[in-house]
Coordinates of C-alpha atoms in Angstrom, one line a residue:
Chain K
M23 CA 0.0 -0.1 0.0
K24 CA 1.4 3.4 -1.0
I25 CA 1.7 5.9 1.8
P26 CA 1.8 9.4 0.7
P27 CA 4.8 11.6 2.1
Y28 CA 2.2 13.6 3.9
F29 CA -1.5 13.4 4.4
E30 CA -4.3 14.6 6.7
F31 CA -7.2 12.5 8.0
T32 CA -10.1 13.9 9.8
S33 CA -11.8 11.3 12.0
P34 CA -15.4 10.9 11.4
P35 CA -18.0 11.9 14.0
R36 CA -19.5 9.8 16.8
L37 CA -21.9 7.4 15.1
L38 CA -25.1 5.9 16.3
A39 CA -26.1 3.2 13.8
G40 CA -28.9 0.7 13.8
E41 CA -32.7 0.4 14.2
G42 CA -33.7 2.5 17.2
A43 CA -30.6 4.8 16.9
L44 CA -32.8 7.8 16.5
D45 CA -34.4 7.1 20.0
H46 CA -31.0 8.1 21.5
L47 CA -31.1 11.7 20.0
P48 CA -32.4 13.4 23.3
Y49 CA -29.6 11.6 25.2
E50 CA -27.0 12.8 22.8
L51 CA -28.3 16.3 22.8
K52 CA -28.1 16.5 26.6
A53 CA -24.7 15.1 26.5
L54 CA -23.7 17.9 24.2
G55 CA -25.3 20.5 26.5
C56 CA -28.1 21.2 24.3
Q57 CA -31.8 21.5 25.5
K58 CA -33.3 23.9 23.0
P59 CA -32.2 22.8 19.5
L60 CA -33.1 24.4 16.2
L61 CA -34.6 21.4 14.3
L62 CA -34.0 21.6 10.6
R63 CA -36.3 19.2 8.7
D64 CA -36.4 18.3 5.1
P65 CA -39.8 19.4 3.7
G66 CA -40.0 16.2 1.6
L67 CA -40.4 14.3 4.8
S68 CA -43.8 15.8 5.4
V69 CA -45.3 12.8 3.5
T70 CA -43.7 10.2 5.7
T71 CA -44.2 9.1 9.3
L72 CA -40.6 10.3 10.3
P73 CA -41.6 13.9 11.6
S74 CA -44.2 12.3 14.0
L75 CA -41.7 9.7 15.1
L76 CA -39.0 12.4 15.8
D77 CA -41.6 14.5 17.6
R78 CA -42.5 11.6 19.9
I79 CA -38.8 10.8 20.5
L80 CA -37.9 14.4 21.5
E81 CA -41.1 14.7 23.7
E82 CA -40.2 11.5 25.5
G83 CA -36.7 12.7 26.0
Q84 CA -37.9 16.1 27.4
I85 CA -36.3 18.1 24.6
V86 CA -38.4 20.9 23.1
P87 CA -37.0 22.4 19.9
A88 CA -36.8 26.2 20.2
A89 CA -37.7 26.4 16.5
V90 CA -38.4 24.1 13.6
F91 CA -37.2 25.2 10.2
T92 CA -38.6 23.4 7.1
D93 CA -38.5 26.1 4.4
L94 CA -35.5 24.5 2.6
P95 CA -35.4 24.2 -1.1
A96 CA -33.0 21.7 -2.8
D97 CA -29.6 23.2 -3.2
A98 CA -30.6 25.9 -0.8
P99 CA -29.1 29.3 -1.5
M100 CA -26.9 31.4 0.9
S101 CA -29.8 33.5 1.8
R102 CA -31.6 30.4 3.2
V103 CA -28.5 29.6 5.2
M104 CA -28.5 33.1 6.6
A105 CA -32.2 32.7 7.4
V106 CA -31.5 29.5 9.3
A107 CA -28.8 31.3 11.3
A108 CA -31.1 34.2 12.0
S109 CA -33.9 31.9 13.2
Y110 CA -31.4 30.1 15.6
R111 CA -30.3 33.4 17.1
A112 CA -33.8 34.8 17.3
S113 CA -35.2 31.7 19.0
G114 CA -32.3 31.5 21.6
C115 CA -31.3 28.0 20.4
D116 CA -28.4 26.1 21.9
G117 CA -27.7 23.5 19.2
L118 CA -28.6 22.4 15.7
V119 CA -30.2 19.1 14.6
A120 CA -30.8 18.6 10.9
V121 CA -32.8 15.7 9.5
G122 CA -33.0 15.2 5.8
G123 CA -31.3 14.5 2.4
G124 CA -27.7 15.8 1.5
S125 CA -29.0 19.2 0.5
V126 CA -30.7 19.8 3.9
L127 CA -27.6 18.5 5.8
D128 CA -25.3 20.7 3.7
T129 CA -27.5 23.8 4.4
A130 CA -27.2 22.9 8.2
K131 CA -23.5 22.6 8.0
A132 CA -23.1 25.9 6.3
A133 CA -25.5 27.5 8.9
M134 CA -23.7 25.9 11.7
L135 CA -20.5 27.6 10.5
V136 CA -22.2 31.0 10.3
I137 CA -23.8 30.6 13.7
S138 CA -20.6 29.3 15.4
S139 CA -18.4 32.0 13.8
G140 CA -21.0 34.8 14.5
A141 CA -20.5 35.9 10.8
T142 CA -23.1 38.3 9.5
S143 CA -22.3 37.5 5.9
F144 CA -21.5 34.4 4.0
A145 CA -18.1 35.8 3.0
G146 CA -16.9 35.3 6.6
V147 CA -17.0 31.5 6.3
E148 CA -16.3 30.8 2.7
G149 CA -13.2 28.9 1.9
F150 CA -11.0 25.7 2.4
H151 CA -9.9 24.9 6.0
A152 CA -10.4 28.7 6.7
F153 CA -12.6 28.4 9.8
H154 CA -11.2 28.7 13.3
G155 CA -12.9 28.5 16.7
A156 CA -15.4 26.5 18.7
V157 CA -18.7 25.2 17.2
I158 CA -22.2 24.8 18.6
P159 CA -23.7 21.3 19.5
F160 CA -24.5 19.8 16.1
V161 CA -26.2 16.5 15.2
L162 CA -27.0 15.2 11.6
I163 CA -29.4 12.6 10.7
P164 CA -29.5 11.6 7.0
T165 CA -32.6 10.3 5.2
T166 CA -30.9 9.2 2.0
A167 CA -28.0 6.9 1.6
G168 CA -25.7 8.7 -0.8
T169 CA -24.0 12.0 -0.1
G170 CA -22.6 10.8 3.3
S171 CA -22.8 14.6 4.1
E172 CA -23.1 13.6 7.8
A173 CA -19.4 12.5 7.6
T174 CA -17.9 15.0 5.3
T175 CA -16.0 18.2 5.8
V176 CA -17.7 19.7 2.7
S177 CA -20.9 21.7 2.2
V178 CA -22.3 22.8 -1.1
V179 CA -24.8 25.7 -1.2
S180 CA -25.9 27.8 -4.2
H181 CA -25.3 31.5 -4.8
D182 CA -28.4 33.5 -4.8
E183 CA -27.6 35.7 -7.9
K184 CA -25.0 33.8 -9.9
N185 CA -26.8 30.5 -10.1
I186 CA -23.6 28.7 -9.1
K187 CA -22.8 26.1 -6.4
M188 CA -20.4 27.2 -3.7
E189 CA -18.2 24.9 -1.6
L190 CA -17.2 25.3 1.9
V191 CA -14.6 22.9 3.3
T192 CA -13.4 22.6 6.8
P193 CA -13.0 19.7 9.2
R194 CA -14.8 22.0 11.9
M195 CA -18.1 21.4 10.0
L196 CA -18.4 17.8 10.9
P197 CA -21.3 17.2 13.5
Q198 CA -20.4 15.9 16.9
T199 CA -22.8 13.0 16.3
A200 CA -24.4 11.3 13.2
I201 CA -27.4 9.1 13.5
L202 CA -28.1 6.3 10.9
D203 CA -31.4 4.6 11.6
P204 CA -33.0 2.5 8.8
R205 CA -36.4 3.9 9.6
C206 CA -35.1 7.1 8.0
T207 CA -34.4 5.7 4.7
V208 CA -36.9 2.8 4.3
S209 CA -39.5 4.9 2.4
L210 CA -37.0 6.2 -0.2
P211 CA -38.4 5.6 -3.8
P212 CA -36.4 3.3 -6.0
K213 CA -35.0 6.0 -8.3
I214 CA -33.6 8.1 -5.4
T215 CA -32.3 4.9 -3.7
A216 CA -30.5 3.9 -6.8
A217 CA -29.1 7.3 -7.7
T218 CA -27.9 8.0 -4.1
G219 CA -26.4 4.5 -3.9
I220 CA -24.5 5.1 -7.1
D221 CA -23.3 8.4 -5.7
A222 CA -21.9 6.5 -2.6
L223 CA -20.2 4.1 -4.9
T224 CA -18.7 6.9 -6.9
H225 CA -17.4 8.7 -3.9
S226 CA -15.7 5.6 -2.8
L227 CA -14.3 4.6 -6.1
E228 CA -12.9 8.1 -6.8
A229 CA -11.6 8.4 -3.3
L230 CA -9.8 5.0 -3.6
T231 CA -8.2 5.7 -7.1
G232 CA -7.6 9.5 -6.7
K233 CA -4.2 11.1 -6.3
Q234 CA -4.9 12.1 -2.7
A235 CA -5.8 8.6 -1.5
N236 CA -4.2 7.6 1.8
P237 CA -4.2 4.4 3.7
L238 CA -7.0 5.5 6.0
S239 CA -9.3 6.8 3.2
R240 CA -8.6 3.6 1.3
V241 CA -9.9 1.4 4.1
H242 CA -13.1 3.3 4.3
A243 CA -13.5 3.4 0.5
L244 CA -13.0 -0.4 0.2
A245 CA -15.6 -1.1 3.0
A246 CA -18.1 1.3 1.3
I247 CA -17.6 -0.4 -2.2
E248 CA -18.1 -3.8 -0.6
L249 CA -21.4 -2.7 1.0
V250 CA -22.8 -1.1 -2.1
H251 CA -22.0 -4.2 -4.1
A252 CA -23.7 -6.5 -1.6
H253 CA -26.8 -4.4 -0.7
L254 CA -27.8 -1.9 -3.3
E255 CA -29.6 -4.4 -5.6
T256 CA -31.2 -5.9 -2.5
V257 CA -32.9 -2.6 -1.4
L258 CA -34.0 -2.0 -5.0
L259 CA -35.7 -5.4 -5.1
N260 CA -36.9 -5.3 -1.5
P261 CA -37.3 -1.7 -0.4
G262 CA -38.5 -2.7 3.1
D263 CA -35.4 -4.6 4.0
K264 CA -34.1 -2.6 6.9
A265 CA -30.9 -4.5 7.3
A266 CA -30.0 -3.7 3.7
R267 CA -31.1 -0.2 4.1
Q268 CA -28.9 0.2 7.1
A269 CA -26.0 -1.3 5.2
M270 CA -26.5 1.3 2.4
A271 CA -26.6 4.1 4.9
L272 CA -23.4 2.9 6.5
A273 CA -21.9 2.7 2.9
A274 CA -22.7 6.2 2.2
Y275 CA -21.3 7.2 5.6
L276 CA -18.0 5.2 4.9
A277 CA -17.7 6.7 1.5
G278 CA -18.2 10.2 2.9
V279 CA -15.4 9.6 5.4
S280 CA -13.2 8.4 2.5
F281 CA -13.8 11.1 -0.1
S282 CA -13.8 13.8 2.6
N283 CA -10.1 12.8 3.3
S284 CA -9.0 12.2 -0.2
M285 CA -11.3 14.2 -2.5
V286 CA -13.1 12.9 -5.6
G287 CA -12.1 13.1 -9.3
A288 CA -13.3 13.8 -12.7
V289 CA -16.7 12.1 -12.4
H290 CA -17.6 14.7 -10.0
S291 CA -16.0 17.6 -12.0
L292 CA -18.2 16.7 -14.9
G293 CA -21.1 15.8 -12.7
H294 CA -21.0 19.3 -11.1
G295 CA -20.9 20.8 -14.6
L296 CA -23.8 18.7 -15.8
G297 CA -25.8 19.7 -12.6
A298 CA -25.1 23.4 -13.1
V299 CA -25.7 23.5 -16.9
C300 CA -28.4 20.8 -17.5
H301 CA -29.8 20.6 -13.9
L302 CA -29.5 16.8 -13.8
P303 CA -29.7 15.3 -10.4
H304 CA -26.3 14.6 -8.9
G305 CA -26.8 10.8 -8.5
I306 CA -27.8 10.5 -12.1
T307 CA -24.7 12.3 -13.4
M308 CA -22.6 9.9 -11.4
E309 CA -24.4 6.9 -12.7
L310 CA -23.8 8.2 -16.4
L311 CA -20.1 9.2 -16.0
L312 CA -18.7 6.7 -13.6
L313 CA -17.7 4.0 -16.1
P314 CA -16.5 6.3 -18.9
V315 CA -14.2 8.2 -16.5
L316 CA -12.8 5.0 -14.8
R317 CA -12.1 3.5 -18.2
H318 CA -10.3 6.7 -19.2
N319 CA -8.3 6.6 -15.9
R320 CA -7.5 2.9 -16.4
P321 CA -3.7 3.2 -17.2
A322 CA -3.2 4.9 -13.8
I323 CA -5.5 2.7 -11.7
E324 CA -4.7 -0.9 -12.8
A325 CA -3.4 -1.9 -9.3
D326 CA -6.7 -0.7 -7.6
L327 CA -8.8 -2.4 -10.3
K328 CA -7.1 -5.6 -9.4
D329 CA -7.9 -5.1 -5.6
L330 CA -11.5 -4.2 -6.6
A331 CA -11.9 -7.4 -8.7
A332 CA -10.8 -9.4 -5.7
L333 CA -13.3 -7.5 -3.5
W334 CA -16.2 -8.2 -5.8
S335 CA -15.3 -11.7 -6.6
P336 CA -13.7 -13.0 -3.4
D337 CA -14.4 -16.7 -4.1
L338 CA -12.8 -16.9 -7.6
P339 CA -9.0 -17.4 -8.1
E340 CA -7.3 -14.4 -9.4
S341 CA -7.0 -15.9 -13.0
E342 CA -10.8 -16.3 -13.2
R343 CA -11.9 -13.0 -11.7
P344 CA -13.7 -10.9 -14.2
D345 CA -12.3 -7.5 -14.9
F346 CA -13.7 -5.0 -12.3
L347 CA -14.8 -2.5 -14.9
D348 CA -16.8 -5.2 -16.7
S349 CA -18.3 -6.2 -13.4
L350 CA -19.1 -2.5 -12.6
A351 CA -20.7 -2.3 -16.1
S352 CA -23.0 -5.2 -15.4
F353 CA -23.9 -3.9 -11.8
L354 CA -24.8 -0.5 -13.2
E355 CA -26.8 -2.1 -15.9
A356 CA -28.9 -4.0 -13.3
V357 CA -29.3 -1.0 -11.1
R358 CA -30.5 1.0 -14.2
K359 CA -33.0 -1.7 -15.0
Y360 CA -34.5 -2.0 -11.4
A361 CA -34.7 1.8 -11.0
K362 CA -35.4 2.8 -14.6
L363 CA -32.4 5.2 -14.8
P364 CA -31.2 6.7 -18.0
A365 CA -28.3 5.0 -19.7
T366 CA -26.9 7.9 -21.6
L367 CA -26.8 11.7 -21.3
S368 CA -29.1 12.1 -24.3
E369 CA -31.6 9.8 -22.6
A370 CA -31.4 12.0 -19.5
G371 CA -32.3 15.1 -21.7
V372 CA -28.9 16.6 -22.2
T373 CA -28.3 18.1 -25.6
R374 CA -25.1 18.0 -27.5
E375 CA -25.1 21.9 -27.7
Q376 CA -24.9 21.9 -23.8
L377 CA -21.7 19.9 -23.6
P378 CA -19.1 22.7 -24.2
A379 CA -20.6 24.7 -21.4
V380 CA -20.4 21.6 -19.2
V381 CA -16.7 21.3 -20.0
E382 CA -16.1 24.9 -19.0
R383 CA -17.8 24.4 -15.7
A384 CA -15.9 21.2 -15.1
W385 CA -12.6 22.9 -16.0
M386 CA -13.1 25.2 -12.9
D387 CA -13.8 22.3 -10.5
G388 CA -11.2 21.5 -8.0
S389 CA -11.9 17.8 -8.3
L390 CA -10.0 17.7 -11.5
L391 CA -6.8 18.1 -9.5
T392 CA -7.2 14.9 -7.8
N393 CA -8.2 12.7 -10.7
P394 CA -5.6 10.0 -11.3
V395 CA -5.0 11.0 -14.9
E396 CA -4.6 14.7 -16.0
L397 CA -7.3 15.8 -18.3
S398 CA -7.5 18.6 -20.8
K399 CA -10.6 20.3 -22.0
A400 CA -10.6 18.0 -25.1
D401 CA -10.5 15.0 -22.8
L402 CA -13.5 16.3 -20.9
L403 CA -15.5 16.8 -24.1
E404 CA -14.5 13.3 -25.3
L405 CA -15.7 11.8 -22.0
L406 CA -19.0 13.6 -22.3
E407 CA -19.4 12.6 -26.0
G408 CA -18.6 9.0 -25.0
A409 CA -21.6 9.1 -22.5
F410 CA -23.9 10.9 -24.9
Chain U
M16 CA 15.4 34.5 7.3
K17 CA 12.3 32.5 6.2
T18 CA 10.3 35.6 5.9
M19 CA 12.9 37.1 3.6
V20 CA 13.2 34.1 1.4
A21 CA 9.4 33.8 1.1
A22 CA 9.0 37.5 0.3
V23 CA 11.7 37.5 -2.4
V24 CA 10.3 34.3 -4.0
L25 CA 6.7 35.6 -3.9
K26 CA 7.9 38.8 -5.6
F27 CA 9.6 36.8 -8.2
L28 CA 6.6 34.4 -8.7
G29 CA 4.4 37.5 -9.2
A30 CA 6.8 38.8 -11.8
G31 CA 6.8 35.4 -13.6
I32 CA 3.1 35.3 -13.7
L33 CA 2.9 38.7 -15.2
V34 CA 5.5 37.8 -17.9
L35 CA 3.7 34.7 -18.8
Q36 CA 0.4 36.6 -18.8
R37 CA 1.8 38.6 -21.6
K38 CA 3.5 35.8 -23.5
D39 CA 1.6 32.6 -22.9
S40 CA -1.9 31.9 -23.9
R41 CA -2.4 29.3 -21.3
M42 CA -1.8 31.9 -18.6
Q43 CA -4.1 34.3 -20.2
E44 CA -6.8 31.8 -20.4
E45 CA -6.4 30.9 -16.6
L46 CA -6.5 34.6 -15.6
T47 CA -9.5 35.4 -17.8
A48 CA -11.5 33.4 -15.3
Y49 CA -11.3 36.5 -12.9
A50 CA -13.5 39.5 -13.1
P51 CA -12.0 43.0 -13.2
G52 CA -11.5 44.2 -9.6
S53 CA -10.5 40.6 -8.4
A54 CA -7.4 40.2 -6.3
L55 CA -5.7 36.8 -5.9
Q56 CA -3.4 36.6 -2.9
I57 CA -0.8 34.0 -1.9
R58 CA 0.3 34.4 1.7
A59 CA 3.4 32.5 2.8
W60 CA 1.7 31.9 6.2
D61 CA -0.7 33.6 8.6
G62 CA 0.8 37.1 9.0
G63 CA 3.6 36.3 6.6
P64 CA 4.6 38.0 3.4
V65 CA 2.0 38.1 0.6
L66 CA 1.7 38.3 -3.2
C67 CA -1.2 40.2 -4.4
L68 CA -2.2 39.8 -8.0
A69 CA -4.9 42.3 -8.9
K70 CA -7.0 42.8 -12.0
S71 CA -7.8 46.5 -12.6
A72 CA -11.1 47.6 -14.1
S73 CA -9.4 47.8 -17.5
G74 CA -8.4 44.2 -17.3
A75 CA -4.5 44.8 -16.6
W76 CA -2.8 42.7 -14.0
T77 CA -0.4 44.0 -11.3
A78 CA 1.6 42.2 -8.7
G79 CA 2.4 43.7 -5.4
S80 CA 3.3 42.8 -1.7
L81 CA 0.5 44.7 0.0
S82 CA -2.6 42.6 0.7
R83 CA -6.3 43.7 0.3
P84 CA -8.9 43.1 2.9
L85 CA -10.9 39.9 2.3
G86 CA -14.1 40.4 0.6
S87 CA -16.2 38.8 -2.2
E88 CA -13.6 39.7 -5.0
V89 CA -10.5 38.4 -3.1
V90 CA -9.3 34.9 -3.0
E91 CA -6.5 34.3 -0.5
V92 CA -4.4 31.2 -0.4
V93 CA -2.4 30.8 2.9
F94 CA 0.1 28.1 3.6
K95 CA -0.4 26.4 7.0
S96 CA 3.3 26.6 8.1
P97 CA 6.4 28.3 7.0
R98 CA 7.9 24.9 6.0
S99 CA 5.1 24.1 3.6
A100 CA 5.3 27.6 2.2
I101 CA 9.1 27.3 1.6
L102 CA 8.7 23.9 0.1
A103 CA 6.2 25.0 -2.5
L104 CA 7.4 28.4 -3.2
L105 CA 11.0 27.2 -3.9
G106 CA 9.5 24.6 -6.3
L107 CA 10.6 21.7 -4.1
Q108 CA 6.9 20.7 -4.0
S109 CA 4.5 22.0 -6.6
V110 CA 1.6 24.3 -5.5
S111 CA -0.8 21.5 -6.8
A112 CA 0.8 19.1 -4.4
A113 CA 0.4 21.6 -1.5
F114 CA -3.3 21.7 -2.3
L115 CA -3.6 18.0 -2.6
E116 CA -2.0 17.5 0.8
N117 CA -4.1 20.2 2.6
R118 CA -1.0 22.3 3.3
V119 CA -2.9 25.4 2.4
T120 CA -6.1 27.1 3.4
V121 CA -8.2 29.2 1.0
R122 CA -10.2 32.2 2.1
G123 CA -12.9 33.1 -0.4
D124 CA -14.7 31.6 -3.4
L125 CA -13.3 28.0 -3.9
M126 CA -14.9 27.8 -7.3
V127 CA -12.3 30.2 -8.7
T128 CA -9.3 28.7 -7.0
L129 CA -8.4 26.1 -9.6
P130 CA -7.3 28.6 -12.3
L131 CA -4.9 30.2 -9.7
V132 CA -3.4 26.9 -8.9
R133 CA -2.8 26.1 -12.6
A134 CA -1.4 29.6 -13.2
V135 CA 1.1 29.1 -10.4
N136 CA 1.9 25.7 -11.6
L137 CA 2.5 27.1 -15.1
A138 CA 4.8 29.8 -13.6
E139 CA 6.7 27.3 -11.6
A140 CA 7.3 25.2 -14.6
H141 CA 8.9 28.2 -16.2
L142 CA 10.8 29.5 -13.3
F143 CA 12.5 26.4 -12.0
P144 CA 14.7 23.9 -13.7
R145 CA 13.0 20.5 -14.3
W146 CA 15.6 18.6 -12.2
W147 CA 14.8 20.8 -9.3
T148 CA 11.0 20.6 -9.1
K149 CA 9.1 17.6 -7.7
P150 CA 5.6 17.9 -9.2
I151 CA 2.8 15.6 -8.2
G152 CA 1.8 15.3 -11.8
T153 CA 3.4 16.3 -15.1
L154 CA 4.6 19.9 -15.5
P155 CA 3.0 21.7 -18.3
P156 CA 5.6 22.2 -21.3
R157 CA 7.4 25.4 -21.4
R158 CA 6.7 28.0 -24.1
L159 CA 9.4 30.3 -22.8
T160 CA 12.8 29.2 -21.9
L161 CA 14.0 29.1 -18.3
M162 CA 16.5 32.0 -19.0
G163 CA 13.8 33.9 -21.0
T164 CA 11.4 33.7 -18.1
W165 CA 14.0 34.8 -15.6
F166 CA 15.1 37.8 -17.7
G167 CA 11.5 38.7 -18.2
A168 CA 10.8 38.4 -14.5
L169 CA 13.8 40.5 -13.6
A170 CA 12.7 43.1 -16.2
Q171 CA 9.2 43.1 -14.7
L172 CA 10.6 43.5 -11.1
F173 CA 12.5 46.7 -12.1
S174 CA 9.8 48.1 -14.4
P175 CA 7.7 51.0 -13.3
Q176 CA 4.5 49.0 -13.7
E177 CA 5.6 46.6 -10.9
R178 CA 3.7 48.2 -8.0
S179 CA 1.4 47.4 -5.1
P180 CA -2.3 47.4 -6.1

């Protein structure tokens, strides 16, 4: 195993995992010194039983949220982040709890930084490893199994006027506690289950093969890849399988720890570009680009591909193991079939005329720096054409 | 001593970037990512010497050693320690590698940081001999010779245009 001459690794937060983990939320909040949290809740949860479950658990634990905030659009803009911070201050809260998908958790992380720093504008917290100081009690509860936001040092929010996404990166953004309870993900529809699952797989594959990989990020990535391979098809075929749901939530968490400590690569650069220009859901962009980019990267990642082939076919002797990229192609094909996901960019509604603009966006994306193979703008366009 | 070395190297780096901005289309392309009024600051360490590259309203670039206050138009890269700064600024470790290894912090819009990294990488490829530098990837090919870039940078340093923004 190659050990980089220097690397940094931020340990993941305290994790409560398993059915019933959510019931320990009041205990965790009290342990953190929080009695009056601001509860940030994904508006999409209103059609599920999760809000009433959460209310019951908090009531039993004698925790009364000082405020509940649900006005959270997908990819919330900075103004929403500032509104969350204002609500926190106005209600005299002493901690922040967020329950929702990756977008809601990212909003919560950005708001936590604004609140903790006392910043009055977003400019005060923007940047990479730029935040210093103590943070407020902070708990994250994901309701999807993909972004792993509860375990990452990254938050993505959008700019109100410029229609671009902005990244904040700091290890101080991690929650003190993350809670993975299968009751939070069991009602996810197949398309979102598949797309977020592929997102987790992409995080771990890019973290494993990227230039910034280190022995610790590698261990987490391999564990995530194994779990996705073993459980994603199961949850698509049997959405009520709580054990498989929990395994996928754990995979997303592990993938989050991994990529948060070694970055992602060109799949994400292009995916961010497609999201910005064509407004495709992030997981769908990952599903469409993962294989073409890994094939392009192949000359630089042969050793990793051998390890991955062994991971996915542990019972076969080395000489009989299928090539990992072939196995991945079959796996993605099966997931597409179960969840009815598009197989090409054109099927997803992207037009050829949009591709140059996607390349320009991708060219500005920091993930390009960590891709195992250096890519030119022509390479990026070729990859998009290949997925078209 | 470290402060003096960092200050001199930053000054020279700024001059090299301005030379390439005039002569190399790749540098021009990277720097077009920034709007007039932008400032890109490379600080050796917290409180250490700084290089401030500023784009005027007319689009002209200047390099100076006085920093601007942080704001929406300013991106500042700061090395976490003098050791990391010296390694990167002397070309013993590329700036891209410093980014990859989290040896720097960035204050400001991360979405416009990559062109700055590529610009510094390009300048380093022109300012240091190949045998000296230890890049994490391949260095971009030179379009100006090492000597040509050095003479250009020296001329830039002593030209009346070289001033603090």
